[in-house]
PDB file of C-alpha atoms in Angstrom:
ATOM      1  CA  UNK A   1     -29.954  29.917  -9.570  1.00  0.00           C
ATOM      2  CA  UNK A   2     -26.426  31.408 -10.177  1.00  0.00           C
ATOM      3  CA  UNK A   3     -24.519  32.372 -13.244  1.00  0.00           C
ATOM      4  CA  UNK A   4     -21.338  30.559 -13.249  1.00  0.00           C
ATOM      5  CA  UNK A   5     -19.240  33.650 -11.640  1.00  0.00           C
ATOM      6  CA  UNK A   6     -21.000  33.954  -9.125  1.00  0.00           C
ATOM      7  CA  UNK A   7     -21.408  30.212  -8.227  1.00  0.00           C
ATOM      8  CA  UNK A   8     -17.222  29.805  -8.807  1.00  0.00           C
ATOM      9  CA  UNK A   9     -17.126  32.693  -6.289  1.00  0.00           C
ATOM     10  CA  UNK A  10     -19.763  30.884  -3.513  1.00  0.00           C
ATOM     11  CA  UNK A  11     -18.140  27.710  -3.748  1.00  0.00           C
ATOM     12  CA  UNK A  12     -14.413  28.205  -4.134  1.00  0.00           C
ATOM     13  CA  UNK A  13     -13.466  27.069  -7.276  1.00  0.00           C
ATOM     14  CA  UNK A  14     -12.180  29.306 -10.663  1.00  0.00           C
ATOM     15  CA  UNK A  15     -15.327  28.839 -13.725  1.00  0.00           C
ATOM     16  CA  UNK A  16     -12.267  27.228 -15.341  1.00  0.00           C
ATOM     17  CA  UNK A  17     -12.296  24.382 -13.117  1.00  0.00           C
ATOM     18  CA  UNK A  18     -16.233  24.194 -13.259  1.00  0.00           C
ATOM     19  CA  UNK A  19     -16.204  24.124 -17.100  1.00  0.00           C
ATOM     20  CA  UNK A  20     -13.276  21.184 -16.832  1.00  0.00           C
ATOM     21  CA  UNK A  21     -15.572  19.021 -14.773  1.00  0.00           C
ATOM     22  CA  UNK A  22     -18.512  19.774 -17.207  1.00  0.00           C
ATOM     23  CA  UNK A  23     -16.414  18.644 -19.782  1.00  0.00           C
ATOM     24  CA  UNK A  24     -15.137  15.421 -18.144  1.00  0.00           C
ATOM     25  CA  UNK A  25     -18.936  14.663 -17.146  1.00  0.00           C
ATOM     26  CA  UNK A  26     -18.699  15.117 -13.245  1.00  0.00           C
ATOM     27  CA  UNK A  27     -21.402  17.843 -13.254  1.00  0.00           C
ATOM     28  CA  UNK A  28     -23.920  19.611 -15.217  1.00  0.00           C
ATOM     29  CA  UNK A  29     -25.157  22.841 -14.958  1.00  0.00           C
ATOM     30  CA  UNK A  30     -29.167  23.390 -13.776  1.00  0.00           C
ATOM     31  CA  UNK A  31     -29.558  25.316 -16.986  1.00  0.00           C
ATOM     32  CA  UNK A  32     -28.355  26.919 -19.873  1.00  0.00           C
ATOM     33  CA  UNK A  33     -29.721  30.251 -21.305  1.00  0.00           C
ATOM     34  CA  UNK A  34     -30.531  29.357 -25.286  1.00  0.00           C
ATOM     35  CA  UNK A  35     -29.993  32.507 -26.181  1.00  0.00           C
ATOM     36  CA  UNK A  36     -26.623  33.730 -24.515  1.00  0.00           C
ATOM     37  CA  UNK A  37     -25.153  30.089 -23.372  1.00  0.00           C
ATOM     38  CA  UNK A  38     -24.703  31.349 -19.609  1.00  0.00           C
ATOM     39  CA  UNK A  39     -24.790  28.885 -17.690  1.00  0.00           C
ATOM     40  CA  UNK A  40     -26.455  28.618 -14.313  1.00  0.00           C
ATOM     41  CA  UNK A  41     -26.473  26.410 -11.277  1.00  0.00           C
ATOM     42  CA  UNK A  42     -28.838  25.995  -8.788  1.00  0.00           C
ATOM     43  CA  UNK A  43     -28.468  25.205  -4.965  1.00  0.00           C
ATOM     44  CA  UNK A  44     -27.933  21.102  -5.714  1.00  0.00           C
ATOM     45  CA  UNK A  45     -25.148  21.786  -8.107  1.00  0.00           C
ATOM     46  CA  UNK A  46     -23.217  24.135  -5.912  1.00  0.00           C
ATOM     47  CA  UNK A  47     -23.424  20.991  -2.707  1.00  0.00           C
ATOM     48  CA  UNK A  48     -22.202  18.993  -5.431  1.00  0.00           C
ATOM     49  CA  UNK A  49     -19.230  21.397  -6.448  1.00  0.00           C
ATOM     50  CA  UNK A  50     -18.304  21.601  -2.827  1.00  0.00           C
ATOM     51  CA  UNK A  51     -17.945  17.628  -2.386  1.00  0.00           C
ATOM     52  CA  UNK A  52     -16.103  17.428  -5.180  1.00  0.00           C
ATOM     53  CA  UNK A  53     -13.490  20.544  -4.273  1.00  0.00           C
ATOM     54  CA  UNK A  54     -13.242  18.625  -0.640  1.00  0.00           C
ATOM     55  CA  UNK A  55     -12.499  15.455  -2.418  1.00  0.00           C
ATOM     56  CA  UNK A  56      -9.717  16.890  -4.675  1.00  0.00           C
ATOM     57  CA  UNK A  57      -8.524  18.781  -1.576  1.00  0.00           C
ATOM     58  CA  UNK A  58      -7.538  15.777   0.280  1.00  0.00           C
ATOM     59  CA  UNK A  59      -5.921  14.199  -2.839  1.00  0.00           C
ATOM     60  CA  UNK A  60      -8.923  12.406  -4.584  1.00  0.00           C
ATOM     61  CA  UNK A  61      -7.920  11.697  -8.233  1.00  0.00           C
ATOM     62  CA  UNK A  62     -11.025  12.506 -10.815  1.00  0.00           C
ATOM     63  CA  UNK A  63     -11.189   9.237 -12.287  1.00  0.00           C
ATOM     64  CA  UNK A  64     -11.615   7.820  -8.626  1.00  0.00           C
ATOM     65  CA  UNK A  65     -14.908  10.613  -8.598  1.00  0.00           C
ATOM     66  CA  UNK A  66     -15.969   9.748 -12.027  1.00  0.00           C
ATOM     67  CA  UNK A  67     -15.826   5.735 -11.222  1.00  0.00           C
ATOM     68  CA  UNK A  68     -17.474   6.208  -7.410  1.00  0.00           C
ATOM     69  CA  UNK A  69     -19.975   9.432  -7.459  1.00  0.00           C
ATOM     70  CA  UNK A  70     -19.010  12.569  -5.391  1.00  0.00           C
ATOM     71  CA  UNK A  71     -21.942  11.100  -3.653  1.00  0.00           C
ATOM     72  CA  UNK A  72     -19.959   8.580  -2.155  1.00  0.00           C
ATOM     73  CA  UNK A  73     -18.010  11.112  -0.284  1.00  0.00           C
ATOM     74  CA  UNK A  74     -17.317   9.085   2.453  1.00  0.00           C
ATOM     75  CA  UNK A  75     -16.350   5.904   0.501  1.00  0.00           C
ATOM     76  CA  UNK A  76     -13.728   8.157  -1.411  1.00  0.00           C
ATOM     77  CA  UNK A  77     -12.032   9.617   1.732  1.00  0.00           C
ATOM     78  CA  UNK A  78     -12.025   6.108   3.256  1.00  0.00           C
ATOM     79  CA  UNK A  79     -10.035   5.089   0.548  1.00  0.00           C
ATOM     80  CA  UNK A  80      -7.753   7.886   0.344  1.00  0.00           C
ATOM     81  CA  UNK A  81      -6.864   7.984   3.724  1.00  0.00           C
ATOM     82  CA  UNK A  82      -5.745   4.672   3.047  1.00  0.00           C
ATOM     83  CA  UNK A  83      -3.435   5.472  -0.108  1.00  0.00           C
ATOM     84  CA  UNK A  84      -1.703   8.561   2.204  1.00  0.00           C
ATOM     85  CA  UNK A  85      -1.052   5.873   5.388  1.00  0.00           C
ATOM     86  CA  UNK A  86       0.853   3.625   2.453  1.00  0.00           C
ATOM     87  CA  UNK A  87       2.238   6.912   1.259  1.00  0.00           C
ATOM     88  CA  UNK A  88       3.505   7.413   4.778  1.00  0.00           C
ATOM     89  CA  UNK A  89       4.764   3.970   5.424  1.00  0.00           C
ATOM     90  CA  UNK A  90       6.476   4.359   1.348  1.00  0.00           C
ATOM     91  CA  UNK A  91       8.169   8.202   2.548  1.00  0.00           C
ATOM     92  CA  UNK A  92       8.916   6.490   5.657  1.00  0.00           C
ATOM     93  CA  UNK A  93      10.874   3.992   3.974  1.00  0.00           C
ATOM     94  CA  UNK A  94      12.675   5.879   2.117  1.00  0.00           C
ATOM     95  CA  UNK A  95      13.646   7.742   5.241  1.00  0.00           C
ATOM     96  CA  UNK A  96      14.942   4.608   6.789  1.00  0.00           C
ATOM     97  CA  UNK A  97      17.182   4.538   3.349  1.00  0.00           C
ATOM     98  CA  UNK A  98      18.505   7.614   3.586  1.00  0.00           C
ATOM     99  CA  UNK A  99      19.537   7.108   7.194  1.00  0.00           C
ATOM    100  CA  UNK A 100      21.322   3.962   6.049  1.00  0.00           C
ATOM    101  CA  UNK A 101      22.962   5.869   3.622  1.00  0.00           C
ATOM    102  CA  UNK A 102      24.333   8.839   6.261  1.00  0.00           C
ATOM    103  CA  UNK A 103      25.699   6.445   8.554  1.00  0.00           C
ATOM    104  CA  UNK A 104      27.110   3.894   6.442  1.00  0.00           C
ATOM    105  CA  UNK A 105      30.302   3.405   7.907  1.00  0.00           C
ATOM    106  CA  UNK A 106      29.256   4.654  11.157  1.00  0.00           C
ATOM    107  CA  UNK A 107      26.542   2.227  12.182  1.00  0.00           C
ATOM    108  CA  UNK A 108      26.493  -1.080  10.995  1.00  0.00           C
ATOM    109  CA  UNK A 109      23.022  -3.213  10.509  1.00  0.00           C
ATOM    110  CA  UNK A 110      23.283  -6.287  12.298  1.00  0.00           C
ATOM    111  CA  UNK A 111      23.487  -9.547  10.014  1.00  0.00           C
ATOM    112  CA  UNK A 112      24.011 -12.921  10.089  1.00  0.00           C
ATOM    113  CA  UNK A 113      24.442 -16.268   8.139  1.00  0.00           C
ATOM    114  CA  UNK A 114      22.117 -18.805   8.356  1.00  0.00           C
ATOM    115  CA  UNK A 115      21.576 -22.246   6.537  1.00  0.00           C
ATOM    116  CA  UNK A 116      17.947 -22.991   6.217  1.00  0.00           C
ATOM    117  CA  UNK A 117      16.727 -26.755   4.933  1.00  0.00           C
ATOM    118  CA  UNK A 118      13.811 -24.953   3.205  1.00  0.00           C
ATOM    119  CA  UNK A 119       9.967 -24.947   4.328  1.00  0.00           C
ATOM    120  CA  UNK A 120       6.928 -24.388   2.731  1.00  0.00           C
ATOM    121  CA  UNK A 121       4.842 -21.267   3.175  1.00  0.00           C
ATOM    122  CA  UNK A 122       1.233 -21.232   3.034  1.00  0.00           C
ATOM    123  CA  UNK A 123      -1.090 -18.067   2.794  1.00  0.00           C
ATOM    124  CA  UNK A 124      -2.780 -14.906   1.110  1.00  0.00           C
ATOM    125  CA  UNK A 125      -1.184 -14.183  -2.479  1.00  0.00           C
ATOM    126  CA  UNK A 126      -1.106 -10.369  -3.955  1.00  0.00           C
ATOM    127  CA  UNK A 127      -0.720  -9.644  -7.510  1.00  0.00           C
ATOM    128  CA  UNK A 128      -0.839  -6.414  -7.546  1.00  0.00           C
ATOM    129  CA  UNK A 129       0.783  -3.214  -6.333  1.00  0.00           C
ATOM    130  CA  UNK A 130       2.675  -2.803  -2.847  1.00  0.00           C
ATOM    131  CA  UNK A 131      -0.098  -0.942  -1.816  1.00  0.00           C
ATOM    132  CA  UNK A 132      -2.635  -4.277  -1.410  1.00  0.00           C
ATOM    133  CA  UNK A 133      -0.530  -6.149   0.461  1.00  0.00           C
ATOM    134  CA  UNK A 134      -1.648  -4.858   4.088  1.00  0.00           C
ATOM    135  CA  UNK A 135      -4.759  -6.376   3.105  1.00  0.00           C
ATOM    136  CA  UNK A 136      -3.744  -9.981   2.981  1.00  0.00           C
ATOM    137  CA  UNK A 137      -2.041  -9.692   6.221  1.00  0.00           C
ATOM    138  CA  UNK A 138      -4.853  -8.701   7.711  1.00  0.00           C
ATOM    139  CA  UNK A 139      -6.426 -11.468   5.986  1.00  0.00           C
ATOM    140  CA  UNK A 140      -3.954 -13.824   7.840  1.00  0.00           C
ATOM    141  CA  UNK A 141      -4.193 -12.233  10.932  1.00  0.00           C
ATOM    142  CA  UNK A 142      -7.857 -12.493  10.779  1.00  0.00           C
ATOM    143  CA  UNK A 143      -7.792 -16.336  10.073  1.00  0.00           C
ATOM    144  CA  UNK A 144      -5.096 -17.150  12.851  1.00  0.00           C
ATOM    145  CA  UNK A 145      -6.959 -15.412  15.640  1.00  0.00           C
ATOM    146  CA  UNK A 146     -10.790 -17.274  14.550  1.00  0.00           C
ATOM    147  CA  UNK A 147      -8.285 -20.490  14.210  1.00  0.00           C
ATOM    148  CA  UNK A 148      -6.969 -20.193  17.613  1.00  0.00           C
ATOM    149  CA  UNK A 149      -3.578 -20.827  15.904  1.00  0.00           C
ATOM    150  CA  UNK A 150      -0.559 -20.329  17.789  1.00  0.00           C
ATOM    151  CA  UNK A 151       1.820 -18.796  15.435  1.00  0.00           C
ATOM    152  CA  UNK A 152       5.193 -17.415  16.791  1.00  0.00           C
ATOM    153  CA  UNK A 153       6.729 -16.677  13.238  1.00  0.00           C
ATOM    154  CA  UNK A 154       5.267 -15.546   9.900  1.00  0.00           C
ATOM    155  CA  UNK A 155       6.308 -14.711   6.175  1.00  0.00           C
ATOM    156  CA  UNK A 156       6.333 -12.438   3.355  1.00  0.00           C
ATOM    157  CA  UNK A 157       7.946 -14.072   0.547  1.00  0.00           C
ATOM    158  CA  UNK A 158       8.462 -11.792  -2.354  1.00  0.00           C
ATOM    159  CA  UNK A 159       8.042 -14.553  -5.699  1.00  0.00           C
ATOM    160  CA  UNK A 160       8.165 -11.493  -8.486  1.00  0.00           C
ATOM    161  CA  UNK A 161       8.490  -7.791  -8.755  1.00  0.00           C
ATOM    162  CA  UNK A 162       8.128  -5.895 -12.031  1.00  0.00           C
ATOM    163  CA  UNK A 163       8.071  -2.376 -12.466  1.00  0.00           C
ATOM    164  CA  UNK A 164       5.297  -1.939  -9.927  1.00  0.00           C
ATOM    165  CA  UNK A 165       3.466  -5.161  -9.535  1.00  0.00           C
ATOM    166  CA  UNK A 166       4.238  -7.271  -6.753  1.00  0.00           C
ATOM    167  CA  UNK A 167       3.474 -11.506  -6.629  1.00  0.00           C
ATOM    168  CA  UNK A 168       3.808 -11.740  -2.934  1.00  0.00           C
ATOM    169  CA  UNK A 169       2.587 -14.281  -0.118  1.00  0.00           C
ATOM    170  CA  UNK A 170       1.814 -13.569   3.738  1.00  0.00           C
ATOM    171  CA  UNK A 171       1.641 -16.522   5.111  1.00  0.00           C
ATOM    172  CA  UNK A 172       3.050 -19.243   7.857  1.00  0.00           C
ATOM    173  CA  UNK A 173       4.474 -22.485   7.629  1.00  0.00           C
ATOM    174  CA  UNK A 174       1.705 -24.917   6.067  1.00  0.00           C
ATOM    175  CA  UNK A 175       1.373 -27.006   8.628  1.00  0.00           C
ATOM    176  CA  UNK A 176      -0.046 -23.830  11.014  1.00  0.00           C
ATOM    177  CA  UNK A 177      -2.048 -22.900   8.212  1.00  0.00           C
ATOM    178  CA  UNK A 178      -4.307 -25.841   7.285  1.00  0.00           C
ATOM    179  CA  UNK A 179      -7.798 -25.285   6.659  1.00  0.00           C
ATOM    180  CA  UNK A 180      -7.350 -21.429   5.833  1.00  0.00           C
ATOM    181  CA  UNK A 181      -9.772 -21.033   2.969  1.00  0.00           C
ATOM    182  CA  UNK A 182      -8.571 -19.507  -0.700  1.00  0.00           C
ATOM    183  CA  UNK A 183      -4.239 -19.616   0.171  1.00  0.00           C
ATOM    184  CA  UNK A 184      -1.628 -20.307  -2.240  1.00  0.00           C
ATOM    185  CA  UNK A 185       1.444 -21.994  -1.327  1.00  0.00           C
ATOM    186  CA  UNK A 186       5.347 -21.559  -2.087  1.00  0.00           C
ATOM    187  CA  UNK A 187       8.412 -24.013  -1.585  1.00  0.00           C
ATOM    188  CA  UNK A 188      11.528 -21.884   0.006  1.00  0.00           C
ATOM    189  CA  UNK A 189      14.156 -24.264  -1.167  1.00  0.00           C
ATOM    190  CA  UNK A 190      17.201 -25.354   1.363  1.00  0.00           C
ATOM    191  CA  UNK A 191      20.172 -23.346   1.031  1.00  0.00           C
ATOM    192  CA  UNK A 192      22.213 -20.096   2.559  1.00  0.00           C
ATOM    193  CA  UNK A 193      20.892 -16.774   3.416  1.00  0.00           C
ATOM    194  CA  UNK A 194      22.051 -13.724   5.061  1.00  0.00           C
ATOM    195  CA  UNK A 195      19.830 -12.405   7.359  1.00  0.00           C
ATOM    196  CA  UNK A 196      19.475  -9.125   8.586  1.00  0.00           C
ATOM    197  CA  UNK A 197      17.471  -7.396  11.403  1.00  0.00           C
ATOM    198  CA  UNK A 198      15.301  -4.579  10.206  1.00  0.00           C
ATOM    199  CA  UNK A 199      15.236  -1.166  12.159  1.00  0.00           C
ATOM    200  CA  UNK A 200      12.119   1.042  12.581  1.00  0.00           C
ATOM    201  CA  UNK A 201       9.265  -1.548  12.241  1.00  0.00           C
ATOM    202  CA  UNK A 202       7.766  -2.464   8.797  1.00  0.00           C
ATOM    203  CA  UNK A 203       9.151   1.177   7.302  1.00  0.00           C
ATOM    204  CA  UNK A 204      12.600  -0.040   7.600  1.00  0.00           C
ATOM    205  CA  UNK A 205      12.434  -2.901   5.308  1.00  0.00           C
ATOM    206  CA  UNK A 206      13.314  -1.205   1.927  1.00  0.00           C
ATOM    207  CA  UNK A 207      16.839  -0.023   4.154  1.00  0.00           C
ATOM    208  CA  UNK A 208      17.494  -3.377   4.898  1.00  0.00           C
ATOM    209  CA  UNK A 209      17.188  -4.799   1.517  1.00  0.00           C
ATOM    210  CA  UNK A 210      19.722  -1.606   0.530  1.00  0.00           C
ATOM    211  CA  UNK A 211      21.959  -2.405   2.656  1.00  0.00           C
ATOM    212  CA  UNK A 212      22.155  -5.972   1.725  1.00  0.00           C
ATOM    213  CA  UNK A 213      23.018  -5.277  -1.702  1.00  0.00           C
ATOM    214  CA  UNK A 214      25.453  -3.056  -0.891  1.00  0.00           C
ATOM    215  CA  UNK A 215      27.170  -5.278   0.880  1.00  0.00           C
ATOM    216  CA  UNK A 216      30.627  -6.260  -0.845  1.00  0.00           C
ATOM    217  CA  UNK A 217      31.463  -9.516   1.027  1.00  0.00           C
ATOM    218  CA  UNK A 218      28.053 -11.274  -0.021  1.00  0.00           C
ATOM    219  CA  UNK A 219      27.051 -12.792  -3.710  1.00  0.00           C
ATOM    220  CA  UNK A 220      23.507 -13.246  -4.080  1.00  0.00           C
ATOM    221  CA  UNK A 221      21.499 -16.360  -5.683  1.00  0.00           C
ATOM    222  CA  UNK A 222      18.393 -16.685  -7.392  1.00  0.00           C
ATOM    223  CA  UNK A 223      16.030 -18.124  -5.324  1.00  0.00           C
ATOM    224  CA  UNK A 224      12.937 -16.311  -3.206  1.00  0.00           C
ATOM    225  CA  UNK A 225      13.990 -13.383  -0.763  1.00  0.00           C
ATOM    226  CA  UNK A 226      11.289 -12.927   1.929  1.00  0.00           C
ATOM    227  CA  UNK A 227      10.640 -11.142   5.441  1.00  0.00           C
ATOM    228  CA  UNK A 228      10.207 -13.128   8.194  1.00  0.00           C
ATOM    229  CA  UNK A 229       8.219 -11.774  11.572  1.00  0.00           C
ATOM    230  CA  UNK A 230       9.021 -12.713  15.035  1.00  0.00           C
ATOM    231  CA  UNK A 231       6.346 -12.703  17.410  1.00  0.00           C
ATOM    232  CA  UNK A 232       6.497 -14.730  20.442  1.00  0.00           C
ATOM    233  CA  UNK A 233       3.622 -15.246  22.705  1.00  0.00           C
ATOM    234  CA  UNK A 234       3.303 -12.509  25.075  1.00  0.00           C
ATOM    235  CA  UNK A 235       5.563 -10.596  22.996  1.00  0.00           C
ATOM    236  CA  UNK A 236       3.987  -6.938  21.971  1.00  0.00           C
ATOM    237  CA  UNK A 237       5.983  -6.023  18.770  1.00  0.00           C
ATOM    238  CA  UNK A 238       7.510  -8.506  15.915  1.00  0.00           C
ATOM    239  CA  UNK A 239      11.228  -8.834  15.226  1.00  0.00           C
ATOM    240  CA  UNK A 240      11.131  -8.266  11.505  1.00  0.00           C
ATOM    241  CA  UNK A 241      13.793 -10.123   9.675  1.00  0.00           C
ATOM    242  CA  UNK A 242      15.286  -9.562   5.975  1.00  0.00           C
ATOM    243  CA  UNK A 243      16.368 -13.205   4.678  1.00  0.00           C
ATOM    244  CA  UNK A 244      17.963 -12.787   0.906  1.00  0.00           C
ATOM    245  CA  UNK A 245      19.494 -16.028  -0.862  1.00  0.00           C
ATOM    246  CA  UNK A 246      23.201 -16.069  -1.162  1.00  0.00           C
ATOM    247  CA  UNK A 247      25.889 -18.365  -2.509  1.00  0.00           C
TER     248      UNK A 247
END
């Protein structure tokens, strides 16, 4: 066994940090002298100290350790990796924004007016944070390829955002989607929308809601906003589409 220097040394963390996650209940030290205090780790504490500096390496909060095990190694960088690709897509986003912004004036988004007589969508609902709604649309996906359905357009209809949690839907027009277990539907109600064409793939959305708003010629109404993907058979990549309500 090692004395706590030495093991902060061997495994590349400061006795600080050791003594924090002693504290917090992530680890526990193979002994402690009675009479001095010193604490000492043996050869299973250090492999444990080394998962859980990998872990916070690559972004894994302590709670996230705490709730899973450093044990569960794998589980935890599973799950990360899937929080950075959303942090991607999120940063790429924001790109797409700040483009929009720079060439305001020099490049216009291309928009239209449209005059729908409303439809019903019918699908997988999130309540939740931004970050779960992938999942449902893989859900979808998933249930219109073992259905055999032939879907050349789908939807994400925003219902509610506040502060950070989403009530969302990806879904298709009901009638496509009958017999998919567990979905939720909403009405779109008939009405006027302006539509615009999003740039970049699904990272370019939050631009083309921006650039909506900013539009001066345009007053919004309150009824359901939503994206709507084009994908025609034999068609690689969707035609995204930003519909917002307007009067």
């Amino acid at each position: 066994m090692l004395s706590i220097g030495k093991t902060a040394h061997l495994v590349g963390l400061t006795a600080k940090a050791i003594k924090h996650y002693e504290e917090i209940g992530l680890i526990e030290p193979a002994y402690v002298s009675p009479e001095s205090g010193y604490r000492f780790y043996s050869q299973k504490e250090q492999q444990q100290l080394v998962r859980i500096r990998t872990l916070r390496k690559f972004g894994v909060s302590l709670s996230d350790i705490l709730r899973e095990g450093d044990e569960q190694m794998e589980r935890l960088l599973m799950n990360r990796k899937r929080e950075i690709v959303n942090e991607i897509n999120e940063l790429q986003g924001k790109m797409e924004g700040i483009d929009q912004l720079l060439s305001k004036g020099e490049k216009e988004m291309e928009t239209r007016i449209e005059v729908s007589e409303g439809f019903t969508v019918k699908g997988y609902e999130v309540m939740g944070p931004v970050s779960a709604i992938p999942a449902e649309w893989d859900r979808l996906i998933k249930e219109i390829n073992e259905n055999d359905v032939a879907a050349e357009e789908s939807f994400g209809v925003c219902l509610k955002m506040e502060n950070d949690i989403i009530h969302y839907i990806a879904g298709l027009k009901s009638e496509l989607a009958e017999g998919f277990p567990d979905t939720k539907e909403v009405v779109i109600p008939a009405g006027k929308f302006i539509v615009a064409k999003v740039e970049g793939g699904i990272p370019g959305i939050p631009a083309a809601y921006d650039y909506i708003i900013q539009m001066d010629d345009i007053k919004l109404r309150d009824c359901y906003d939503f994206e709507r993907y084009v994908h025609p058979a034999g068609v690689s990549e969707d035609d995204i589409e930003i519909w917002m309500p307007i009067e």
